[in-house]
Short mmCIF file of C-alpha atoms and ligand atoms in Angstrom, two decimals:
data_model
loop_
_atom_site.label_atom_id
_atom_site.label_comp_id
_atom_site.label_asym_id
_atom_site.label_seq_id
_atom_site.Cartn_x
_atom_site.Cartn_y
_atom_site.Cartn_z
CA UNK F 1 76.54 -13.78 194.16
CA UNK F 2 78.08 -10.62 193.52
CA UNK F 3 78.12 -10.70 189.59
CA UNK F 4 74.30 -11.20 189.58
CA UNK F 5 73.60 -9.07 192.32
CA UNK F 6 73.00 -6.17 190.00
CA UNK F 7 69.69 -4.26 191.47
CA UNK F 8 70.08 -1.71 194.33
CA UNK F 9 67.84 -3.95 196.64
CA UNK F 10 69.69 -6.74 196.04
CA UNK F 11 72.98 -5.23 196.99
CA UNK F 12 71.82 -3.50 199.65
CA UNK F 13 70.64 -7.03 201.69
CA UNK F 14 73.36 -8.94 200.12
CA UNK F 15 76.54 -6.02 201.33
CA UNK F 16 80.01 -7.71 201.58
CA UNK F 17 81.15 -10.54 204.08
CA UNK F 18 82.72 -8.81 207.06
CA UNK F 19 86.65 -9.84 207.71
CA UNK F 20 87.23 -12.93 208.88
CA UNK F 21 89.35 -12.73 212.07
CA UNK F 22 92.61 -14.12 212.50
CA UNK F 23 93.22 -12.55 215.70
CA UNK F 24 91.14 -13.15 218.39
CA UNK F 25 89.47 -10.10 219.90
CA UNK F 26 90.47 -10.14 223.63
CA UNK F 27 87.27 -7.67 224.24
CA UNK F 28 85.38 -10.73 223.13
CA UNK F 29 82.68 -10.53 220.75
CA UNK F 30 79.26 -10.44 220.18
CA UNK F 31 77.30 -12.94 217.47
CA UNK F 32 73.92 -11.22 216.84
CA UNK F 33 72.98 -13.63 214.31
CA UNK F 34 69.76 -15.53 214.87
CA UNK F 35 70.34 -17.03 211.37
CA UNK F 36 73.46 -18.78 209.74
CA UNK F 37 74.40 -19.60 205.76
CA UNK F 38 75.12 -22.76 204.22
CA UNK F 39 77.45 -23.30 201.38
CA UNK F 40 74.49 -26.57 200.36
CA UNK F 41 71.22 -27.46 201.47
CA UNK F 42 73.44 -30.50 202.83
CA UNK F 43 75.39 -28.49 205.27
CA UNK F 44 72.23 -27.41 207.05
CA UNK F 45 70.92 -30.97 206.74
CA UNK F 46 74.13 -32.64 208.16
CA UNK F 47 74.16 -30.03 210.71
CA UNK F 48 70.50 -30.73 211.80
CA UNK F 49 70.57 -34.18 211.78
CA UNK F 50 73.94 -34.14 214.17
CA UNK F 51 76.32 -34.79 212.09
CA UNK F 52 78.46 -31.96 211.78
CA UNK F 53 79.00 -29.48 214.21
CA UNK F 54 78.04 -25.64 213.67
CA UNK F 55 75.56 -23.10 214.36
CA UNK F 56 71.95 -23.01 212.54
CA UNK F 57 70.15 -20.68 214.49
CA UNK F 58 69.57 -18.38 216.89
CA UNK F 59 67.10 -20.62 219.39
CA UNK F 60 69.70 -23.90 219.24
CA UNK F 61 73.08 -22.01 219.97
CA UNK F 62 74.79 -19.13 219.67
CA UNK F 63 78.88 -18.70 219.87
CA UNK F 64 78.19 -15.88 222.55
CA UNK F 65 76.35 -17.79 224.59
CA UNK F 66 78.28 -20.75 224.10
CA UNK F 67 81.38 -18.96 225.01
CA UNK F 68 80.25 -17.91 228.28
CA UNK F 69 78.63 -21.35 229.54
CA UNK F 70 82.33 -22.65 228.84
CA UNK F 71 83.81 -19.99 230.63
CA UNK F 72 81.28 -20.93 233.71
CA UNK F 73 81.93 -24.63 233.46
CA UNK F 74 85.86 -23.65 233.26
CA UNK F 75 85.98 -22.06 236.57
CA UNK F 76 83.55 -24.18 238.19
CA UNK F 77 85.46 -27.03 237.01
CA UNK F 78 88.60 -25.50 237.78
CA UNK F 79 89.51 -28.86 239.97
CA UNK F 80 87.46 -31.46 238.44
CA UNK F 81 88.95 -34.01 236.66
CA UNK F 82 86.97 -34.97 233.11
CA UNK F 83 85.27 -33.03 231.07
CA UNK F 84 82.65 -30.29 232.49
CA UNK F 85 80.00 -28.40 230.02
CA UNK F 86 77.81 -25.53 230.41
CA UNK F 87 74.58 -24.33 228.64
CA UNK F 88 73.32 -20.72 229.25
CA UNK F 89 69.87 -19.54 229.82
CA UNK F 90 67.85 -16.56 229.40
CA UNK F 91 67.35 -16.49 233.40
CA UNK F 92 68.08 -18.36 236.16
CA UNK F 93 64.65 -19.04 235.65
CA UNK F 94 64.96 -20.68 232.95
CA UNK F 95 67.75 -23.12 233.76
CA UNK F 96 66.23 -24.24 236.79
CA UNK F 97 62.94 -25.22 234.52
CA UNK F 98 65.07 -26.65 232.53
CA UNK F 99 66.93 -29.18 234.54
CA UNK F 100 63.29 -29.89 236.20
CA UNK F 101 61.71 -30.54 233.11
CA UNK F 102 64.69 -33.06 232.05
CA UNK F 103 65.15 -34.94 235.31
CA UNK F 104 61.56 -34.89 236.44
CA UNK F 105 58.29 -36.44 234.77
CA UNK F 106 54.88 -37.23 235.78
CA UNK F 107 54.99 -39.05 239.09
CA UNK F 108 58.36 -38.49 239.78
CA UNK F 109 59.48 -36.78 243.40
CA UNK F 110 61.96 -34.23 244.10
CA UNK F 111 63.74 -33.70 247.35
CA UNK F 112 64.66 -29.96 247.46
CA UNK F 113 65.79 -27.79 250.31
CA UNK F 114 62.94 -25.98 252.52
CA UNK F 115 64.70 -22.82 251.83
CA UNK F 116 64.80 -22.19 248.62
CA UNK F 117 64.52 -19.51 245.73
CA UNK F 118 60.69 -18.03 245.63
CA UNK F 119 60.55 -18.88 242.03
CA UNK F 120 62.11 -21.94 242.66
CA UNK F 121 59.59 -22.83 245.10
CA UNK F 122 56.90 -21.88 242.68
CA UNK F 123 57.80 -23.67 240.02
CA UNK F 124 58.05 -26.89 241.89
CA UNK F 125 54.82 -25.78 244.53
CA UNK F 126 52.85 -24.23 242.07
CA UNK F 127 53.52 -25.33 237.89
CA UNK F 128 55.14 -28.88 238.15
CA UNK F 129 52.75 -29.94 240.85
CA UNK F 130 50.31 -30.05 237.81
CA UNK F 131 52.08 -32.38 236.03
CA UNK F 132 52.47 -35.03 238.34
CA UNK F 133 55.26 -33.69 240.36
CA UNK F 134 55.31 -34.30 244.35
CA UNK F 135 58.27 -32.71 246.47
CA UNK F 136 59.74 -32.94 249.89
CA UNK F 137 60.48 -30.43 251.32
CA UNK F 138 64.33 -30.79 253.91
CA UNK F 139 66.75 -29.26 255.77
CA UNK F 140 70.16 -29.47 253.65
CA UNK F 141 72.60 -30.00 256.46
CA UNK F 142 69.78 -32.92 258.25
CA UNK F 143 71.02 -36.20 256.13
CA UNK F 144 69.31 -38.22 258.54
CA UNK F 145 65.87 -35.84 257.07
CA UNK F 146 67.39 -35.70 253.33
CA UNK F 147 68.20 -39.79 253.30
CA UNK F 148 64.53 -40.40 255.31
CA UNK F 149 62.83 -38.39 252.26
CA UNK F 150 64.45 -39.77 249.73
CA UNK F 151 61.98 -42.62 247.49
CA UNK F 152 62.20 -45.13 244.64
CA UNK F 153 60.48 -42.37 242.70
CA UNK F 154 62.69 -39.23 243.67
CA UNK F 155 64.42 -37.93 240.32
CA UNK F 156 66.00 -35.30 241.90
CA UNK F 157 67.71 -33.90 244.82
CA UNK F 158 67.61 -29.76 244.86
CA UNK F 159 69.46 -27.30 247.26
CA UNK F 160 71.00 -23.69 247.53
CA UNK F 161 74.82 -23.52 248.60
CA UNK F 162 73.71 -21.07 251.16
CA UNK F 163 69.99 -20.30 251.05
CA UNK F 164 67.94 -16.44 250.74
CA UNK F 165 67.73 -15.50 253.04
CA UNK F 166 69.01 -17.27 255.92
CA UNK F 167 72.50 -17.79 254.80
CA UNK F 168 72.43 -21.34 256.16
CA UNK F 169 74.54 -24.21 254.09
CA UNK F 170 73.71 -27.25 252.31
CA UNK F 171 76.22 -30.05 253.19
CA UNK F 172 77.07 -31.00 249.50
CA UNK F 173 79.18 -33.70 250.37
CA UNK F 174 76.80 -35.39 252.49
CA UNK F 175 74.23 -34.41 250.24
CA UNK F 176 76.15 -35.93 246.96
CA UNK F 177 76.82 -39.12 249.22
CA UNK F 178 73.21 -39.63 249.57
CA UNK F 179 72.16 -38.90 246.00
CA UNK F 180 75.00 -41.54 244.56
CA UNK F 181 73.64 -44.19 247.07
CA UNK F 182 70.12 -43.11 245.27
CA UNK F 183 71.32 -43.04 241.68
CA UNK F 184 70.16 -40.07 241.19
CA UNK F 185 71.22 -36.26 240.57
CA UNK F 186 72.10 -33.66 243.16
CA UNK F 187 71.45 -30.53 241.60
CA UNK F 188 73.16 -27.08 243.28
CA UNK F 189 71.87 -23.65 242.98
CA UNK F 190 75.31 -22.13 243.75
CA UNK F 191 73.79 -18.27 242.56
CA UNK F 192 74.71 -17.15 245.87
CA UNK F 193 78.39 -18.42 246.40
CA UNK F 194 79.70 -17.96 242.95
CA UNK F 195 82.73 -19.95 241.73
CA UNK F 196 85.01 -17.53 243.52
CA UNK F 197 83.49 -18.69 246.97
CA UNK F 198 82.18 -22.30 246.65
CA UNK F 199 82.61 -25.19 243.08
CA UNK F 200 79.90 -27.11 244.15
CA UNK F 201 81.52 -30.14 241.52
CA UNK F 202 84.33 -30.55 243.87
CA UNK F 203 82.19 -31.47 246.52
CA UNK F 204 80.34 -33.99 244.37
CA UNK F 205 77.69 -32.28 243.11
CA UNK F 206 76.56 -33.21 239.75
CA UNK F 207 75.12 -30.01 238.56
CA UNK F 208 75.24 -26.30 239.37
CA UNK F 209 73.07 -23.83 238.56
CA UNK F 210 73.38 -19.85 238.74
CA UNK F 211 71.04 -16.87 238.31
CA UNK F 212 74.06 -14.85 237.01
CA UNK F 213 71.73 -12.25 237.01
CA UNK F 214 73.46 -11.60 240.33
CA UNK F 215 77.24 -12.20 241.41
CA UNK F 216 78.22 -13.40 237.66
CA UNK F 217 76.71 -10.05 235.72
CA UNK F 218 77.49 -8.44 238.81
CA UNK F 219 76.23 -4.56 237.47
CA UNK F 220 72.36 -4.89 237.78
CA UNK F 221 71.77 -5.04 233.99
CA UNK F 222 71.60 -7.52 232.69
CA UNK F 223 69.76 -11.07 233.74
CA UNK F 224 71.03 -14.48 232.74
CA UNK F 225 71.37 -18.09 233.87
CA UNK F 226 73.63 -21.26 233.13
CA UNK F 227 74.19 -24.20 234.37
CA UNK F 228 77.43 -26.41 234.32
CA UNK F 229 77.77 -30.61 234.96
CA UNK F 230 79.71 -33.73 233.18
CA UNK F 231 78.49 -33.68 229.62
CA UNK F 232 75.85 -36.49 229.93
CA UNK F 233 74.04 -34.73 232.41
CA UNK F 234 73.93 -31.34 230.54
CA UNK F 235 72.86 -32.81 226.98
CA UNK F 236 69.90 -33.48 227.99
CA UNK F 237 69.05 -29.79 229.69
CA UNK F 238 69.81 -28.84 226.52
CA UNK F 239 67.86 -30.47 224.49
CA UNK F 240 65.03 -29.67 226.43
CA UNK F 241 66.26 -26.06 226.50
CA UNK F 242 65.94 -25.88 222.58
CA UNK F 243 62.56 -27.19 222.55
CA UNK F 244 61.63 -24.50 225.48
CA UNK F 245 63.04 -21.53 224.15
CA UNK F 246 64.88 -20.38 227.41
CA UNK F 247 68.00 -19.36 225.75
CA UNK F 248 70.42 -16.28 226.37
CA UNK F 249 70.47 -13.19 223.80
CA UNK F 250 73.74 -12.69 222.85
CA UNK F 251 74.21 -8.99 223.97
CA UNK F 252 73.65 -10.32 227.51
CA UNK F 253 75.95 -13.20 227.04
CA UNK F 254 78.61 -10.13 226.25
CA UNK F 255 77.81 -8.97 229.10
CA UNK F 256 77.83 -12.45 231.56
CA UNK F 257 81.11 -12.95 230.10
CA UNK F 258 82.92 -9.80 230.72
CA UNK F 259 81.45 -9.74 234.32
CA UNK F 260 83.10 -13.14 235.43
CA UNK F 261 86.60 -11.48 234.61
CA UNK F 262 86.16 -9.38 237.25
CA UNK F 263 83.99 -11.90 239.51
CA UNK F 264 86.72 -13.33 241.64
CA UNK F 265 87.89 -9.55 242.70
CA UNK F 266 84.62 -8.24 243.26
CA UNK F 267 84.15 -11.28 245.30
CA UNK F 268 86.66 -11.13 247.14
CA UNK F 269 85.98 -7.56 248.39
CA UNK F 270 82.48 -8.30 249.33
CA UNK F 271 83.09 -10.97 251.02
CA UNK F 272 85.65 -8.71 253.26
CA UNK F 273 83.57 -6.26 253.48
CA UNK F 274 80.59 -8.56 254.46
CA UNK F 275 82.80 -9.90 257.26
CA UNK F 276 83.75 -6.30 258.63
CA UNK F 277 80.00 -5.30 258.64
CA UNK F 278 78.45 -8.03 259.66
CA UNK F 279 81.02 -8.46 262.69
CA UNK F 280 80.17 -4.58 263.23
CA UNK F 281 76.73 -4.69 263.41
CA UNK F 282 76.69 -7.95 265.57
CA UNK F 283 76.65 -6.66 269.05
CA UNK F 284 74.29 -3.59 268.21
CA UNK F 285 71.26 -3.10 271.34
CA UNK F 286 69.00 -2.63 268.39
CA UNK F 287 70.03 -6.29 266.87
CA UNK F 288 68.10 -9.23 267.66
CA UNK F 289 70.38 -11.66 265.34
CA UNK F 290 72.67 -11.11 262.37
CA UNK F 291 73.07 -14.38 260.00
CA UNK F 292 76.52 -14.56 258.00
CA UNK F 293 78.32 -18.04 257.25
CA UNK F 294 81.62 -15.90 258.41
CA UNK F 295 80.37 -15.20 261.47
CA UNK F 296 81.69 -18.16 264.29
CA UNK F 297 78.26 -18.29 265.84
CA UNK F 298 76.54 -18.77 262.32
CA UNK F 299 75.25 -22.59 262.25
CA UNK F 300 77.44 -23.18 259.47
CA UNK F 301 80.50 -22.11 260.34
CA UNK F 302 82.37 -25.21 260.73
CA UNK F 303 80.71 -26.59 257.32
CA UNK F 304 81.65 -23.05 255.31
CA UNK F 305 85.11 -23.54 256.43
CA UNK F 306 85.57 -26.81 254.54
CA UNK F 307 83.03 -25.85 251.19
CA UNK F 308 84.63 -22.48 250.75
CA UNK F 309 87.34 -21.11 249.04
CA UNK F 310 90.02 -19.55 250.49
CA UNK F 311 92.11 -18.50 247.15
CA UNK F 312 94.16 -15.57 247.89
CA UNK F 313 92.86 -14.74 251.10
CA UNK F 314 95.10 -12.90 253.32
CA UNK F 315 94.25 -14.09 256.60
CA UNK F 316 94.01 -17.80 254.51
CA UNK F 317 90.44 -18.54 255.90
CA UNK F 318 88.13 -18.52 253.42
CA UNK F 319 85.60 -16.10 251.64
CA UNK F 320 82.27 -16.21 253.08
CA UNK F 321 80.37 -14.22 250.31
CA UNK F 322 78.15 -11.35 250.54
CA UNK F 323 74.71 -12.16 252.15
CA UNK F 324 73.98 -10.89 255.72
CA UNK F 325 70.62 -10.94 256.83
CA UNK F 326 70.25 -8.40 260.07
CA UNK F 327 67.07 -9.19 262.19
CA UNK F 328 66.37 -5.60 264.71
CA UNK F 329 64.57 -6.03 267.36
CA UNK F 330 60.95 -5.05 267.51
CA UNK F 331 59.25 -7.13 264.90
CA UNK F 332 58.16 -6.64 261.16
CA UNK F 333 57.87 -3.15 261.43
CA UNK F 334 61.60 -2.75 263.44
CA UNK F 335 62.65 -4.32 259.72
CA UNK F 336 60.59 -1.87 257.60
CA UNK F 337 62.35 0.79 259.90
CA UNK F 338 65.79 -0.35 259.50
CA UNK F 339 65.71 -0.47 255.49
CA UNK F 340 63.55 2.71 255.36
CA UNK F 341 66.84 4.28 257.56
CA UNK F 342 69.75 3.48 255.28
CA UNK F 343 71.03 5.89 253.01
CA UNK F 344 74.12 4.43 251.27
CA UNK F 345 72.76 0.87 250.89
CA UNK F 346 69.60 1.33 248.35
CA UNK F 347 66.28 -0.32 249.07
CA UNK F 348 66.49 -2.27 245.65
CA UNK F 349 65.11 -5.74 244.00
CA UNK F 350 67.92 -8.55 243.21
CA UNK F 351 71.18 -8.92 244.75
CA UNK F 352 74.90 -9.50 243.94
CA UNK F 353 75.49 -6.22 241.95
CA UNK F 354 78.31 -3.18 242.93
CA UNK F 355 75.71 -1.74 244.82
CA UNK F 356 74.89 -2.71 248.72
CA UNK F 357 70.57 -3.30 248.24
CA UNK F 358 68.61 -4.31 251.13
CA UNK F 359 65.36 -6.09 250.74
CA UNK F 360 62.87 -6.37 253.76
CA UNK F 361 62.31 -9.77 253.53
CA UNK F 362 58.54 -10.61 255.06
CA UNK F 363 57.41 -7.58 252.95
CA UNK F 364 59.18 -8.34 249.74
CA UNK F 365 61.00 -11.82 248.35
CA UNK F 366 59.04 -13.20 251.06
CA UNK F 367 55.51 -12.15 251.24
CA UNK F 368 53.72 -14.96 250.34
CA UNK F 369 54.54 -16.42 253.57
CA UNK F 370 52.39 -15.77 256.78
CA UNK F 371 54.50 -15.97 259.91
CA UNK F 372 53.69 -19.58 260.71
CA UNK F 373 55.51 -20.63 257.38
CA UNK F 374 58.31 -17.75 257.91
CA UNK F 375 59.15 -19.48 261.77
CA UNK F 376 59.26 -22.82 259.46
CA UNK F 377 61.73 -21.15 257.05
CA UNK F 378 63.45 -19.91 260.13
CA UNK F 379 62.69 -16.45 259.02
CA UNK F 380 62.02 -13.49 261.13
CA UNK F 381 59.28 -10.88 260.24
CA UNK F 382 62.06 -8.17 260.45
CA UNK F 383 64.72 -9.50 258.90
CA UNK F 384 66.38 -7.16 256.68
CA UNK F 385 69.20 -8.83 253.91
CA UNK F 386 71.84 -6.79 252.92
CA UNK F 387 73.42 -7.76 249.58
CA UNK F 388 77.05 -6.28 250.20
CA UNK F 389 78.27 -4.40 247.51
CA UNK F 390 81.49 -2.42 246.61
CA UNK F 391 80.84 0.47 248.66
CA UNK F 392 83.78 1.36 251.82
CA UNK F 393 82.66 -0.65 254.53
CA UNK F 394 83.43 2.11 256.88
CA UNK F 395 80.21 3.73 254.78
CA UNK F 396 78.31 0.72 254.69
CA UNK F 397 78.52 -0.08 258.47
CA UNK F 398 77.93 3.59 259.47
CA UNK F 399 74.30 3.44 257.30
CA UNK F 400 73.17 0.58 259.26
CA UNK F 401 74.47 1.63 262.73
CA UNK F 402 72.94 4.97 262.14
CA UNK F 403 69.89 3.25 261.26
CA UNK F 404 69.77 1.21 263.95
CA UNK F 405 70.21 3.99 266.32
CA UNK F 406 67.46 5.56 265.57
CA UNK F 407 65.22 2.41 266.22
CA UNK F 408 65.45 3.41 269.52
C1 PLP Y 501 69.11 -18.14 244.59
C2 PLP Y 501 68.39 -17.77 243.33
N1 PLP Y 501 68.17 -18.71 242.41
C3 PLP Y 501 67.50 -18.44 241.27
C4 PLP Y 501 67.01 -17.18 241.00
C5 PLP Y 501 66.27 -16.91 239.73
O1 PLP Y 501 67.08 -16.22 238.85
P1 PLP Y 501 66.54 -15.23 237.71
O2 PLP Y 501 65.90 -14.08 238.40
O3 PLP Y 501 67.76 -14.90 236.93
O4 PLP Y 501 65.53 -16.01 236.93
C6 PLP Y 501 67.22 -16.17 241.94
C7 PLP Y 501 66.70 -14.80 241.68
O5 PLP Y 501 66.58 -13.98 242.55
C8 PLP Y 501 67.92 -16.47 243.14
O6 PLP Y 501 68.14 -15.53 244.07
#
């Protein structure tokens, strides 16, 4: 190229290859590319058709990307024997459509957990309803419910490892059980544990699915999603994926990536930190409840204590994450009050960043519902959720007590 490229214009779009590197940059790196050269109209060709392997643009893959959905299928596979794959999204979002639109199709029947996701709920409630979709709508941890729902039709079996923003489980094992017996998927939405608290393959899961928006990004900028299973269950998200257009930019990838090398640390603070406060805060006059999995009257204890991790714990119990939903007494506006009281934690959308955020839940994530549907959701109008963050805890536990003082 270079001996013809003699006009100014020419050289100036056609500038010098950059090095090639033969070291490999421990920073990572970052492919911007949304286009790739050939050395032959056959390369492209081959590579189209499947039978080479490469990148050909910026839609179908990315290295970026591709190196942080292998990084997320490497620690949520930590355990697993055979071969686990990942595929990143531009959102949570869009992995959960996704997997939906590859595992479901008209007149096909989902069985997903009552408390799930908003969007999640939408998407099922509101978009595939259109196309033929019907869903049931269980309790996670009531096999006797999930097996009694469960039809010649269902595709799909759909649940949070602990659900927004209750904090209660889903039993995956029982769960997984019941989907084998069915033939049919069970899919996780493990955004809230993380791989540093629950590997949702280990318990026989077949797929997992994160916003890492939240716990994997970890910094509140940047929003993501990916989702990890055996090979053969992940193609085809993929596929579907390309033809969607949900993929991850690659400066966010950057970003996903370098946040999961500091993902089991930051998790492991939270989640002792979440355990201090929420302990704290339990026996306040002003409380009505407080929900945390670590907590030994939570619902879930017993069931946390076998789906969690408990990697370099000191106290060797396990990690309980970072989600504790505080219910004052006095109602929807005893909530508004508590979260308008707080000074350190920061009345703040999303969850799972260095910062502690509080959301009121009836007035915010969870508005659509009247009470009637929030009792269903075993929601109360005031319940307040405190996404633990990296703050002291000391700090953290004197906000909400002073907070709750004043509630009178
Ligand atoms: C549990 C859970 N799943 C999925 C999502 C959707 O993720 P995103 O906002 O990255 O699309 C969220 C977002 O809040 C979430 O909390």
């Amino acid at each position: 190229m270079a001996d013809r490229a003699k006009g100014e214009y020419t050289r100036s779009v056609h500038l010098p290859k950059p090095p090639e590197l033969r070291q490999r940059p421990l920073g990572g790196a970052v492919v911007r590319s949304a286009a790739y050269v050939f050395e032959s109209a056959e390369e492209y060709s081959d590579l189209l058709a499947g039978r080479t392997e490469g990148y050909s643009y910026g839609r179908v893959a990315n290295p970026t990307a591709d190196a942080f959905a292998a990084a997320v299928a490497a620690l949520e596979g930590a355990n697993i024997d055979g071969e686990v794959a990942g595929e990143a999204f531009a959102s949570g979002s869009a992995a959960t459509t996704a997997v939906l639109m590859t595992y479901t199709r008209a007149g096909a029947h989902v069985v997903a957990a009552r408390a799930v996701y908003g969007g999640t709920y939408a998407l099922l409630h509101h978009v595939l309803s259109r196309f033929g979709v019907t869903v049931s709508w269980v309790d996670p941890v009531n096999l006797d419910e999930v097996r009694a729902a469960i039809r010649p039709e269902t595709a799909l079996v759909w649940v949070e490892t602990i659900a927004n923003p209750t904090t209660r489980l889903a039993d995956i094992p029982g769960l997984a059980a019941l989907a084998r017996e069915a033939g049919i998927p069970l899919c996780v939405d493990s955004t809230f544990a993380s791989p540093a608290v629950c590997r949702p393959l280990e318990h026989g899961a077949n797929l997992v699915m994160h916003s890492a928006t939240k716990y994997m990004g970890g910094h509140s900028d940047v929003t993501g999603g990916v989702i990890v299973g055996p090979p053969e269950l992940i193609r085809p998200v993929r596929d579907v994926r390309i033809d969607t257009g949900g993929f991850l930019a690659p400066d966010e990838a950057y970003l996903l990536r370098r946040g999961l090398l500091t993902l089991p640390l930051r998790k492991e603070r939270i989640s002792a930190s979440a355990l201090q406060f929420a302990t704290a805060l339990a026996d306040h006059p002003a409380v009505e409840s407080v929900a945390y999995p670590g907590l030994p009257n939570h619902p879930d204890h017993e069931l946390a204590g076998k789906l969690f991790d408990r990697s370099n714990r000191p106290d060797g119990g396990p990690r309980y994450g970072g989600i504790v939903t505080v219910t004052p007494r006095g109602g929807f506006d005893a909530g508004l009050a508590l979260a308008n009281g707080l000074r350190v934690a920061l009345n703040a959308s999303s969850l799972g960043g260095v910062h502690t955020k509080v959301t009121h839940v009836a007035s915010s994530s969870h508005r659509q519902l009247d009470d009637a549907a929030l009792a269903v959701a075993g929601i109360s109008p005031g319940a307040v959720r405190f996404s633990i963050g990296l703050e002291d805890p000391d700090d953290l536990i004197a906000d909400a007590i002073g907070s709750l003082d004043a509630l009178g």
